[in-house]
GROMACS .gro file of C-alpha atoms in nm:
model
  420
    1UNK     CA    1 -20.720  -1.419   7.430
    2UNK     CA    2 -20.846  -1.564   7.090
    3UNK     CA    3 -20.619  -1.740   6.857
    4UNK     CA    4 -20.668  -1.893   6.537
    5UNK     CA    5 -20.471  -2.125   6.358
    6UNK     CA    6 -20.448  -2.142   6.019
    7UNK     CA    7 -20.474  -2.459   5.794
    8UNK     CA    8 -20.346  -2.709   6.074
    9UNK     CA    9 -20.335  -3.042   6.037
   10UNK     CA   10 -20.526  -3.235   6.340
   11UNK     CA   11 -20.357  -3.543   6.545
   12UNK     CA   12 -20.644  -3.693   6.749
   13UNK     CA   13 -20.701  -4.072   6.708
   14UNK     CA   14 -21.001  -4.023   6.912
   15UNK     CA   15 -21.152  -3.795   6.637
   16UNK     CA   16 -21.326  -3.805   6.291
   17UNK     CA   17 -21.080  -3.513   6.254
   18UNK     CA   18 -20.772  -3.687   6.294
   19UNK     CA   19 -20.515  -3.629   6.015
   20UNK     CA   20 -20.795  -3.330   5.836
   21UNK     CA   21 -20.635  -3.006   5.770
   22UNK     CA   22 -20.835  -2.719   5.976
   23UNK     CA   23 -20.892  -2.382   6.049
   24UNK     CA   24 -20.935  -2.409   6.455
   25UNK     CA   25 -21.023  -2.102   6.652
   26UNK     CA   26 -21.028  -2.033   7.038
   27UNK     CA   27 -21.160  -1.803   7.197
   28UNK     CA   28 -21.092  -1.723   7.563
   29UNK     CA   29 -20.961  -2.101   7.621
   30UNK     CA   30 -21.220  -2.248   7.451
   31UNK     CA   31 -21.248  -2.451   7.098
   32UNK     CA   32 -21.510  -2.241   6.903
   33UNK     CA   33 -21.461  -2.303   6.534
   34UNK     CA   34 -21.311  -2.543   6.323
   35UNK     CA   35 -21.342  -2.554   5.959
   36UNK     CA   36 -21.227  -2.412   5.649
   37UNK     CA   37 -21.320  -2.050   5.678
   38UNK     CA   38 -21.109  -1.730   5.832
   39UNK     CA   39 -21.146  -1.567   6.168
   40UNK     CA   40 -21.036  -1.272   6.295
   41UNK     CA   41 -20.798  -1.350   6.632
   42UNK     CA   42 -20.536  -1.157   6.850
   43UNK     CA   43 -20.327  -1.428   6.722
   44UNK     CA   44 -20.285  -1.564   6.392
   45UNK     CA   45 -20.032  -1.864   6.377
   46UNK     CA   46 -19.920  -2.034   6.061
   47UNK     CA   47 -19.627  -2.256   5.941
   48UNK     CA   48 -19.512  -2.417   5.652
   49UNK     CA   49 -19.629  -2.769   5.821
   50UNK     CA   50 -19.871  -2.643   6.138
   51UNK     CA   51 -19.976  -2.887   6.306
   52UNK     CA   52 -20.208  -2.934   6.621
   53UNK     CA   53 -20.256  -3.215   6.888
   54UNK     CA   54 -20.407  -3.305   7.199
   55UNK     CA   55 -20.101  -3.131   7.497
   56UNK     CA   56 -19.858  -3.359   7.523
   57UNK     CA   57 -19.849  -3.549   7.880
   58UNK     CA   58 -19.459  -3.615   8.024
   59UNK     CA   59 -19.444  -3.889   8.248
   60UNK     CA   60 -19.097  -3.855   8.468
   61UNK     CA   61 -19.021  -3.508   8.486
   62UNK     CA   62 -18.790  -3.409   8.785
   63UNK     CA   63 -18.785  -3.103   8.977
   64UNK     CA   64 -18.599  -2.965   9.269
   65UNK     CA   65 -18.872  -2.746   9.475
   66UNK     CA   66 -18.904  -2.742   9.740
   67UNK     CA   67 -18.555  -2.791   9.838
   68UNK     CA   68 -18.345  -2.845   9.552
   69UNK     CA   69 -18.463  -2.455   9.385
   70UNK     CA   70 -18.147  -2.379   9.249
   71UNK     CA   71 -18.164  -2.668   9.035
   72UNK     CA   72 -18.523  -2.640   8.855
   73UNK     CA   73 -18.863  -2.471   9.051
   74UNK     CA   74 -19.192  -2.532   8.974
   75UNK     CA   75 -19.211  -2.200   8.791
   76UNK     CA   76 -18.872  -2.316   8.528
   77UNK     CA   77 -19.027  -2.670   8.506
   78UNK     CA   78 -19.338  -2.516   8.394
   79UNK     CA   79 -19.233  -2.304   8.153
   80UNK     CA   80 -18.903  -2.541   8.027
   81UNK     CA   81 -19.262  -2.801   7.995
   82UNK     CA   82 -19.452  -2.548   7.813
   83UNK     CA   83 -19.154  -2.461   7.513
   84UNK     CA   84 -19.107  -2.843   7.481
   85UNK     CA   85 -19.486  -2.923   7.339
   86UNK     CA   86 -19.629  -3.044   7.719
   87UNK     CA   87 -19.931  -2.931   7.913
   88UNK     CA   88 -19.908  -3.190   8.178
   89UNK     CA   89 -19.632  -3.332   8.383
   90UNK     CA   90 -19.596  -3.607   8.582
   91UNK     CA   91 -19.294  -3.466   8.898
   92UNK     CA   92 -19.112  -3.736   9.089
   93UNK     CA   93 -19.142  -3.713   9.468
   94UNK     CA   94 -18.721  -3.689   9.489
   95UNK     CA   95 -18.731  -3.361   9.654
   96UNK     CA   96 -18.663  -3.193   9.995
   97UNK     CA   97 -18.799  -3.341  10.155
   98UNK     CA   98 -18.950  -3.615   9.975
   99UNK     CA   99 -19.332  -3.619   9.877
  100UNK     CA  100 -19.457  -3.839  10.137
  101UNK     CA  101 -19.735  -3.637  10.293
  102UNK     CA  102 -20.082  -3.464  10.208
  103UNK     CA  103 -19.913  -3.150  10.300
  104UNK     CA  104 -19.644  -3.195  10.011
  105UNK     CA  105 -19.885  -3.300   9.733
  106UNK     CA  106 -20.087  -3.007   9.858
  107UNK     CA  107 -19.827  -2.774   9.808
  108UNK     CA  108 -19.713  -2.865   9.465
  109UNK     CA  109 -20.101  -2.843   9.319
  110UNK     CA  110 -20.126  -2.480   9.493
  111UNK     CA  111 -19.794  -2.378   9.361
  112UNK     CA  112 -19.888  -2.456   9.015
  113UNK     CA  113 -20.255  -2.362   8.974
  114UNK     CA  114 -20.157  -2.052   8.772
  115UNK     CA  115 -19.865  -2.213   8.557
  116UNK     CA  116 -19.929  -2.261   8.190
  117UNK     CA  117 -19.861  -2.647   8.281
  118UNK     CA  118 -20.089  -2.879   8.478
  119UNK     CA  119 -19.820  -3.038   8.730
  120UNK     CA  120 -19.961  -3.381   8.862
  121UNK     CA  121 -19.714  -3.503   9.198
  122UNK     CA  122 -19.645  -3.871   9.243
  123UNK     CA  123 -19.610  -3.951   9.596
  124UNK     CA  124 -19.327  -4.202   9.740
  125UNK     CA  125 -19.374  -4.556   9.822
  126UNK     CA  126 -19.168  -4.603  10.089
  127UNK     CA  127 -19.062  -4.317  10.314
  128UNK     CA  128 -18.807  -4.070  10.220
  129UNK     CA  129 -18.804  -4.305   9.914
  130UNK     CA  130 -18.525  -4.552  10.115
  131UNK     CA  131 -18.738  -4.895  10.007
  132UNK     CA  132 -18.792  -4.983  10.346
  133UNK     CA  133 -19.119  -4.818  10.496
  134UNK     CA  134 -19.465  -4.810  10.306
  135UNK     CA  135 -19.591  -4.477  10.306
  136UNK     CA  136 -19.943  -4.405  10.367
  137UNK     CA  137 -20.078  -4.463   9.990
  138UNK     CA  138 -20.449  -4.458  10.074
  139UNK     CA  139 -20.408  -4.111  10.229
  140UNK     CA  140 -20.175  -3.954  10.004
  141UNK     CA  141 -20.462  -4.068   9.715
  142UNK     CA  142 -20.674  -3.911   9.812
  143UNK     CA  143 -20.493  -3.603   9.892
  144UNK     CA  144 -20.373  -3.591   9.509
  145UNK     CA  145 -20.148  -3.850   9.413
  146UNK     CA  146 -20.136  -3.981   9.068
  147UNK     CA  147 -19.959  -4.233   9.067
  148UNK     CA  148 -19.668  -4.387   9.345
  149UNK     CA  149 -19.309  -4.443   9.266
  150UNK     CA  150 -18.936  -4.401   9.428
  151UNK     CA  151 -18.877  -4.206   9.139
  152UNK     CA  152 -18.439  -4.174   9.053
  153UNK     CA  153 -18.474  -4.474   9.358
  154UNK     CA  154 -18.492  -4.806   9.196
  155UNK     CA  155 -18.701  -5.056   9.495
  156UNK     CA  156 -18.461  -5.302   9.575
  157UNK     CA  157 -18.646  -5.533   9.795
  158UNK     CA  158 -18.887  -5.786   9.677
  159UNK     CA  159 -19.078  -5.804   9.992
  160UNK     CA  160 -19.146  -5.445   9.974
  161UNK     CA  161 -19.218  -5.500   9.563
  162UNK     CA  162 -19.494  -5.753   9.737
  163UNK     CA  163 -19.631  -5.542   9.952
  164UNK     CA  164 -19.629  -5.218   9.763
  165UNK     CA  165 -19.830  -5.349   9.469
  166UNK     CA  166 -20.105  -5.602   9.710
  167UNK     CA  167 -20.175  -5.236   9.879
  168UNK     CA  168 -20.190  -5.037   9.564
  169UNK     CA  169 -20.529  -5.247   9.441
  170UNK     CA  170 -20.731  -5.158   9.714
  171UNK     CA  171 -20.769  -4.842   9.541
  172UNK     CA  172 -20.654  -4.953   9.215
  173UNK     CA  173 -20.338  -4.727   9.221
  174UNK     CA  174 -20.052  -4.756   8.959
  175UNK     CA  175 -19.676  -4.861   9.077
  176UNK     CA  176 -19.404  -4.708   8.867
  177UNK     CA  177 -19.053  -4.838   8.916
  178UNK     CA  178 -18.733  -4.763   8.761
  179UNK     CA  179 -18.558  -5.178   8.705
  180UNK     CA  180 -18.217  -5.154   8.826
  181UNK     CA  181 -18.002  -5.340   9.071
  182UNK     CA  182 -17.830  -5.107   9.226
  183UNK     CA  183 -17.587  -5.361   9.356
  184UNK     CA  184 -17.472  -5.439   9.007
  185UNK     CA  185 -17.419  -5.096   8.905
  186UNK     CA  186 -17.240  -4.956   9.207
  187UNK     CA  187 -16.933  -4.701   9.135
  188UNK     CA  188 -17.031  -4.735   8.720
  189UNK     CA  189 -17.035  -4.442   8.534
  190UNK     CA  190 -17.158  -4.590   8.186
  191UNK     CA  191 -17.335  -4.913   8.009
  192UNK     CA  192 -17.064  -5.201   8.033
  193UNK     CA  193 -16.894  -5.275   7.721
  194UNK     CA  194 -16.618  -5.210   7.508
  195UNK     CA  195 -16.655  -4.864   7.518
  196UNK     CA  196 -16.632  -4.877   7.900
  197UNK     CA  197 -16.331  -5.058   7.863
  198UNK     CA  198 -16.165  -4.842   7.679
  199UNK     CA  199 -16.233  -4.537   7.852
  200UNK     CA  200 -16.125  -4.722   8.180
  201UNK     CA  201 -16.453  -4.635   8.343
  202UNK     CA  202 -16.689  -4.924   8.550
  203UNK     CA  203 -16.980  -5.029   8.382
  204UNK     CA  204 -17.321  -5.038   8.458
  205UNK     CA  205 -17.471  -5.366   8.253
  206UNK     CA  206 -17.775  -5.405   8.087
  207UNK     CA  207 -17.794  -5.715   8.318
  208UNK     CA  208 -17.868  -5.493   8.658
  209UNK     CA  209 -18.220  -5.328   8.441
  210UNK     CA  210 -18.278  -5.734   8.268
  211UNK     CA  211 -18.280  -5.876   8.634
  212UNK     CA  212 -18.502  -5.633   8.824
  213UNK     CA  213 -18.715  -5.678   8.516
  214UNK     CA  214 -18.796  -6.049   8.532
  215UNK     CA  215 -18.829  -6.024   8.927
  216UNK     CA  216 -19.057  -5.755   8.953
  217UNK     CA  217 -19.259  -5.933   8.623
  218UNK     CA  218 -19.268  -6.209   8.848
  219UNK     CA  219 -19.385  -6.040   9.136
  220UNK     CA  220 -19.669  -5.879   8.940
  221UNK     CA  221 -19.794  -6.227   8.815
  222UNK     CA  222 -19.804  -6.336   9.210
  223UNK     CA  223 -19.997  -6.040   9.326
  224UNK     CA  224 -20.153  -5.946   9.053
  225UNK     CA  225 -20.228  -5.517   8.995
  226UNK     CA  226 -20.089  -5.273   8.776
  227UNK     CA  227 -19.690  -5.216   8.741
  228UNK     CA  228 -19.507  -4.940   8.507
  229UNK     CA  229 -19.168  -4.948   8.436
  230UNK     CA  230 -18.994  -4.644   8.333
  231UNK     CA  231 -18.697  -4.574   8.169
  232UNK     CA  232 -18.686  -4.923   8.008
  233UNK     CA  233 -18.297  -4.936   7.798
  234UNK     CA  234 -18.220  -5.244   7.697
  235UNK     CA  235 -18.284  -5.541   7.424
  236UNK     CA  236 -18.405  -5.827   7.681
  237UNK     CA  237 -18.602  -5.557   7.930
  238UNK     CA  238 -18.817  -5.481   7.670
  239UNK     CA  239 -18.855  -5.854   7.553
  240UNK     CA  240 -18.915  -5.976   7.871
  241UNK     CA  241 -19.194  -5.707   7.932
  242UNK     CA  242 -19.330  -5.817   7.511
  243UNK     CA  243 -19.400  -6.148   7.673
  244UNK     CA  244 -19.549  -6.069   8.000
  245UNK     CA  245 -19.803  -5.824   7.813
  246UNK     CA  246 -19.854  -6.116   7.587
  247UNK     CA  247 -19.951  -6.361   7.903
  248UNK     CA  248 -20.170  -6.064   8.031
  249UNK     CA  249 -19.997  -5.942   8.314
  250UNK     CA  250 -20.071  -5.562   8.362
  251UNK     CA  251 -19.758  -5.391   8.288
  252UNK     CA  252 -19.669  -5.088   8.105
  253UNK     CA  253 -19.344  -4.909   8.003
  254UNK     CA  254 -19.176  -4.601   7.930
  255UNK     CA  255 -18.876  -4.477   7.753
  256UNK     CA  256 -18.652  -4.146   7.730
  257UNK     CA  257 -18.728  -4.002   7.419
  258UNK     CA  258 -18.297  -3.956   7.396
  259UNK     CA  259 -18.238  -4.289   7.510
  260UNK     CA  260 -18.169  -4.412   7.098
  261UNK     CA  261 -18.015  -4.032   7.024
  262UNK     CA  262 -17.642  -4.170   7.153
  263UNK     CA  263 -17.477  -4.552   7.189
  264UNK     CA  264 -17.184  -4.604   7.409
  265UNK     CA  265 -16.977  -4.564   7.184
  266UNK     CA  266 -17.124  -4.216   7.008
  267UNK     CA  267 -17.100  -3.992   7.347
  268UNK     CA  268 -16.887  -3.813   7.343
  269UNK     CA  269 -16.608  -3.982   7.588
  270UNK     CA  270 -16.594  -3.785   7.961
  271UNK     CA  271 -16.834  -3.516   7.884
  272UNK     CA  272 -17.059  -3.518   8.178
  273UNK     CA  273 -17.382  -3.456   7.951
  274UNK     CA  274 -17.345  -3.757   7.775
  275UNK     CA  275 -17.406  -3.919   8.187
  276UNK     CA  276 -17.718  -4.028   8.244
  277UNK     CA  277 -17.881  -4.316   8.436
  278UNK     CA  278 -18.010  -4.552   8.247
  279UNK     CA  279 -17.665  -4.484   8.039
  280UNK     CA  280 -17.685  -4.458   7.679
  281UNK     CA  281 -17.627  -4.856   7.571
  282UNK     CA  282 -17.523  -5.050   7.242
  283UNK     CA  283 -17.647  -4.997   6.896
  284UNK     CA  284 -17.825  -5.365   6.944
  285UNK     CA  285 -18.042  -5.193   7.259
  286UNK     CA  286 -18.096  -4.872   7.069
  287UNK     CA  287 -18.282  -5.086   6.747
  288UNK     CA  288 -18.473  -5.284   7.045
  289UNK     CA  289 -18.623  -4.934   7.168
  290UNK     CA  290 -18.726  -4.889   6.805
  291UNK     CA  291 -18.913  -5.192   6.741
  292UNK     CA  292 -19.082  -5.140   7.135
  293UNK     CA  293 -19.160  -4.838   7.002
  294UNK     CA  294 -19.299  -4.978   6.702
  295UNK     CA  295 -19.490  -5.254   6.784
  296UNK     CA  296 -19.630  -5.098   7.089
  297UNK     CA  297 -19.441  -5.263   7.361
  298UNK     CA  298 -19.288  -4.956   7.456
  299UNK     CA  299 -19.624  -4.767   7.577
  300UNK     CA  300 -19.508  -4.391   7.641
  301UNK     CA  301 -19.208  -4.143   7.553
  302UNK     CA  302 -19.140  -3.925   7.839
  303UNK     CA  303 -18.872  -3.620   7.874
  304UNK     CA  304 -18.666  -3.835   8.181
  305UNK     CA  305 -18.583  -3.470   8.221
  306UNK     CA  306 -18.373  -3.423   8.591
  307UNK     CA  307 -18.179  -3.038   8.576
  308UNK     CA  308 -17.855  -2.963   8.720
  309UNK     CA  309 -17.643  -2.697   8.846
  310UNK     CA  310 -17.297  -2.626   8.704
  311UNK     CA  311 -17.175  -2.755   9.003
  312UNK     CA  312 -17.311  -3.084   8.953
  313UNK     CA  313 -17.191  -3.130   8.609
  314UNK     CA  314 -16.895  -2.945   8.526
  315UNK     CA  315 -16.664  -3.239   8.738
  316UNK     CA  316 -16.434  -3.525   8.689
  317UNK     CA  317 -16.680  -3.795   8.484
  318UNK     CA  318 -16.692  -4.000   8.782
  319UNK     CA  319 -16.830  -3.705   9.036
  320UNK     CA  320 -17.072  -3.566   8.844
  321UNK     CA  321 -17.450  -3.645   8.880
  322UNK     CA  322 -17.647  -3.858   8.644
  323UNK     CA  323 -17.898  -3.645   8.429
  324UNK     CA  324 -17.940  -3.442   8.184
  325UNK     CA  325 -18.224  -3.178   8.101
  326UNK     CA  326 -18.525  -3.238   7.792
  327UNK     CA  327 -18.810  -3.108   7.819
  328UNK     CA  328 -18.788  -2.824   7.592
  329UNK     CA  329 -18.598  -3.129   7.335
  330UNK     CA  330 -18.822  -3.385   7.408
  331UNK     CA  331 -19.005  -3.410   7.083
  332UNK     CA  332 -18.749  -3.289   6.864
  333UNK     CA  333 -18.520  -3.587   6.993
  334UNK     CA  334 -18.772  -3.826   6.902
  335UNK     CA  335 -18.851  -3.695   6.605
  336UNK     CA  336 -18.500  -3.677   6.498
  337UNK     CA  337 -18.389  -3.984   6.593
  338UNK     CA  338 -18.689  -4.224   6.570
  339UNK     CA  339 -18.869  -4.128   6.276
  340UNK     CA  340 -18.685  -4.374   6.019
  341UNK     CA  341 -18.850  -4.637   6.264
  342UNK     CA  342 -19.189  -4.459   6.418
  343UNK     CA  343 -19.418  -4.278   6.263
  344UNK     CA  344 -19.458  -3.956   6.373
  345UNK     CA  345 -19.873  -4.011   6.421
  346UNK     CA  346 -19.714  -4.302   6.698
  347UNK     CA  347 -19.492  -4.041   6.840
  348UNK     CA  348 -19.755  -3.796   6.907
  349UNK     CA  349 -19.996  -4.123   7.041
  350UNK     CA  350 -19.697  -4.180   7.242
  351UNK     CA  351 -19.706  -3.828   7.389
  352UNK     CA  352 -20.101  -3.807   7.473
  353UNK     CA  353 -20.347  -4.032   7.503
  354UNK     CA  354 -20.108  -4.329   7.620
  355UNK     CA  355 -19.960  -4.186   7.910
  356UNK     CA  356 -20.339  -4.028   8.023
  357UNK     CA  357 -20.483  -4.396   7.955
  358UNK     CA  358 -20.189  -4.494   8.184
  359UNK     CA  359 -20.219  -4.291   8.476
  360UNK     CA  360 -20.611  -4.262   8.417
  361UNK     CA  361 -20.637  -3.842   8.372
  362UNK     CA  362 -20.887  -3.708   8.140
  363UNK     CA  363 -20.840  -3.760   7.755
  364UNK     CA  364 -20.904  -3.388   7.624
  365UNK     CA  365 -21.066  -3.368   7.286
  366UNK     CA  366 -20.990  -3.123   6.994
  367UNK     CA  367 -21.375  -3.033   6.889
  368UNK     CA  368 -21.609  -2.716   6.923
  369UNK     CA  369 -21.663  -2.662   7.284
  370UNK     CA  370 -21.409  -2.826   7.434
  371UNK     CA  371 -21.127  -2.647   7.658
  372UNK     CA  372 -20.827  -2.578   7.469
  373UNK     CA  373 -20.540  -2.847   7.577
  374UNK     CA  374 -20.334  -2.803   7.314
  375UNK     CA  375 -19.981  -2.849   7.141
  376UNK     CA  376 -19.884  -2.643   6.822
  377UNK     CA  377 -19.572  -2.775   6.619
  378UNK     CA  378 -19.420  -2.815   6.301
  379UNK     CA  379 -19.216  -3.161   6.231
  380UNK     CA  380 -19.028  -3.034   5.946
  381UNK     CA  381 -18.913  -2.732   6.099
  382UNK     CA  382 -18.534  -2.707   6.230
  383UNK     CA  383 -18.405  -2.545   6.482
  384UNK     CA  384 -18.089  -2.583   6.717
  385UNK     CA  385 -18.154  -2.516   7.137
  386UNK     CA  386 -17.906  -2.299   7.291
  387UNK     CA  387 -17.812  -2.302   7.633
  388UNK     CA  388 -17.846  -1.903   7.698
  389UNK     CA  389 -18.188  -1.915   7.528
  390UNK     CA  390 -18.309  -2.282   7.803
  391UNK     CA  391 -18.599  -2.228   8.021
  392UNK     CA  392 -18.434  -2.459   8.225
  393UNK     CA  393 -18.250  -2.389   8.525
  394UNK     CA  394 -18.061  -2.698   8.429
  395UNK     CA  395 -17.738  -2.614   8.215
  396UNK     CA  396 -17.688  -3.039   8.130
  397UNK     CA  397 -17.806  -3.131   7.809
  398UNK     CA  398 -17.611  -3.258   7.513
  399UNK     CA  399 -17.803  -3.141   7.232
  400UNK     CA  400 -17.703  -2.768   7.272
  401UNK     CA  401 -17.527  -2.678   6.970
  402UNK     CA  402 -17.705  -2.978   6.744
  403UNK     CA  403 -17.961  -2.932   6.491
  404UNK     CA  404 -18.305  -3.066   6.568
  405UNK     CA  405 -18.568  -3.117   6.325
  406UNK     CA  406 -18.914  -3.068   6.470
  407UNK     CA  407 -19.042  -2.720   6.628
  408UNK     CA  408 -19.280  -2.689   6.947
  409UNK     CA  409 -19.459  -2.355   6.837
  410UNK     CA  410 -19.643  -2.338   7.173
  411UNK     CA  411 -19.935  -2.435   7.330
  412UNK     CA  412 -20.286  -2.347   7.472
  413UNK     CA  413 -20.386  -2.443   7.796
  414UNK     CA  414 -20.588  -2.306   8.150
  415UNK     CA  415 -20.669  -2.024   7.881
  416UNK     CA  416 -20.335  -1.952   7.872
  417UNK     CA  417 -20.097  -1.876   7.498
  418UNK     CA  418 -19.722  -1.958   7.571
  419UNK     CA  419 -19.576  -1.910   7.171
  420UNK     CA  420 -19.200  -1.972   7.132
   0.00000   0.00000   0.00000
């Protein structure tokens, strides 16, 4: 497989080629030319505003196998992964049954060692991801795991909080923890407000993510290690973790790259695609995103993608699950709805080398001689996703039908072309 592309303009920070316009040429996986002259290839890609980066690196992706096949496998992940831009993915241990043993982790690197998509498994921290238990973290790292997390389970209990993260630096592990107090949020359907109100629905406030926040910030500062927060949705969450990065506590965050895309009062009332957990909050936590995003509190923008099956969605508002699908929209959401706030050279940032600097994998490099981990997109270009044309299993998203600006032409990766 060779493939050149033609006149692409190069996003790698790390590189003297960053923001150069290049001829780049591989050849059986590998980087072997890139300058201004013409090859000959099998492929020949161009666009009106080509572009090339480092693969983009998701991390919170979930899946359903094993268990949960009929909402996403490993094989639709992959593949919904590889038409949204991403060539690594970071898969939450909430399946059946949870990933809790070497076994598990074993499986899901064997399952996708021929996938266009490098699949990294997080393994639980507390068994069947209940926030009671510590699972065995030292084993389970050394069997594979990346990084440790409940996943779609917030940890409730600061004593477990404690424990989890003391344990974690003996091997210098990574925590990740969605903030939310499940208590507060109980039977709510949507962020609290005057949209709730309206719609006679019970609210989920911004207080349940702003509490779990400060506690587990706290928490950090008495045990000291590293602590990543994902999903982060609201105005004081994100200034509460400004000023504990400021004091030099080791914490990092994430955010949905839709998250900003709808307010609570811009979903579209009782569609079940617009449902999603964080909810979609004011216009006043939407412009806090921004700035996070902006002035780097906000470390990463990940997909949050978590499929469902028609029978999961297509219920009375309060039934349904929370979730919608985005990896295939990922970029094209941010890009949409960000870029009058973030650059797009911070989006892209904000799609590689963070989230690898995060969870400590390999930084791939775009030069001669280097394996080919690559993502090939145009920013300009428009395009609107259809459900009948998803690689998803899911059927839940809520940009079907809405123009996107921003194409994912493919990428290259384990010698492998997967073009749109």
């Amino acid at each position: 497989m060779n493939v050149f592309l033609r006149a692409a303009t190069i996003y790698n920070p790390t590189s003297e080629l960053h923001l150069q316009r290049q001829n780049i040429l591989i050849e059986q996986g590998k980087i072997t030319y890139i300058g201004p002259d013409e090859k000959q290839a099998d492929h020949i890609i161009t666009s009106d505003h080509l572009c090339v980066s480092v693969g983009w690196a998701d991390m919170y992706a979930v899946t359903g196998e094993p268990g949960l096949e009929h909402k996403e496998d490993l094989q639709s992940l992959a593949f919904a992964a590889a038409a949204g831009g991403f060539t690594e993915v970071l898969c939450m241990p909430n399946v059946e049954p949870v990933v809790q043993t070497k076994g598990a982790i074993s499986y899901l690197k064997n399952r996708s060692v021929y996938l266009p998509v490098t699949l990294h498994p997080t393994a639980a921290v507390t068994m069947e991801a209940e926030g009671k238990e510590l699972t065995e973290m030292i084993d389970l790292k050394q069997a594979g795991a990346v990084a440790f997390t409940d996943g779609t389970h917030p940890i409730q209990g600061a004593e477990v909080m404690v424990k989890a993260l003391q344990y974690l630096q003996l091997f210098d592990g990574l925590l990740l923890n969605r903030p939310e107090n499940t208590r507060l949020t109980v039977f709510g359907q949507m962020h609290e407000g005057i949209a709730s109100t309206k719609l006679g629905l019970k609210g989920m406030p911004a207080l349940a993510e702003e509490t779990m926040v400060a506690r587990d910030l706290q928490l950090l500062a008495y045990t000291g290690g590293k602590l990543h927060f994902s999903l982060i949705s609201t105005a004081k969450a994100i200034e509460s973790i400004r000023k504990a990065k400021a004091d030099g506590l080791h914490v990092t965050c994430d955010v949905a790259s839709y998250q900003a895309a709808f307010t609570d009062d811009t979903m579209l009332p009782f569609d079940t695609n617009y449902k999603v957990n964080p909810p979609f909050r004011s216009a006043t936590d939407a412009e806090a995103i921004k700035l996070g995003l902006a002035d780097g509190t906000i470390d990463a923008i990940v997909s949050g993608h978590q499929p469902h099956d028609t029978e999961a969605k297509k219920l009375e508002f309060d039934l349904a699950e929370f979730g919608i699908i985005n990896l295939e929209t990922a970029f094209a959401v941010a890009n949409t709805t960000l870029r009058d706030a973030v650059p797009l050279e911070t989006i892209i940032e904000k799609l590689t080398t963070i989230p690898r600097k995060i969870l400590q994998l390999p930084q791939p490099q775009i030069a001669e001689g280097e394996l080919a981990n690559l993502t090939i997109f145009d920013p300009k270009q428009q395009w609107t996703p259809q459900e009948n044309t998803s690689r998803s299993k899911g059927v839940n998203s809520p940009f079907f039908g809405q123009q996107l600006t921003g194409k994912v032409i493919g990428i290259i990766h384990k010698g492998q072309l997967v073009l749109n």
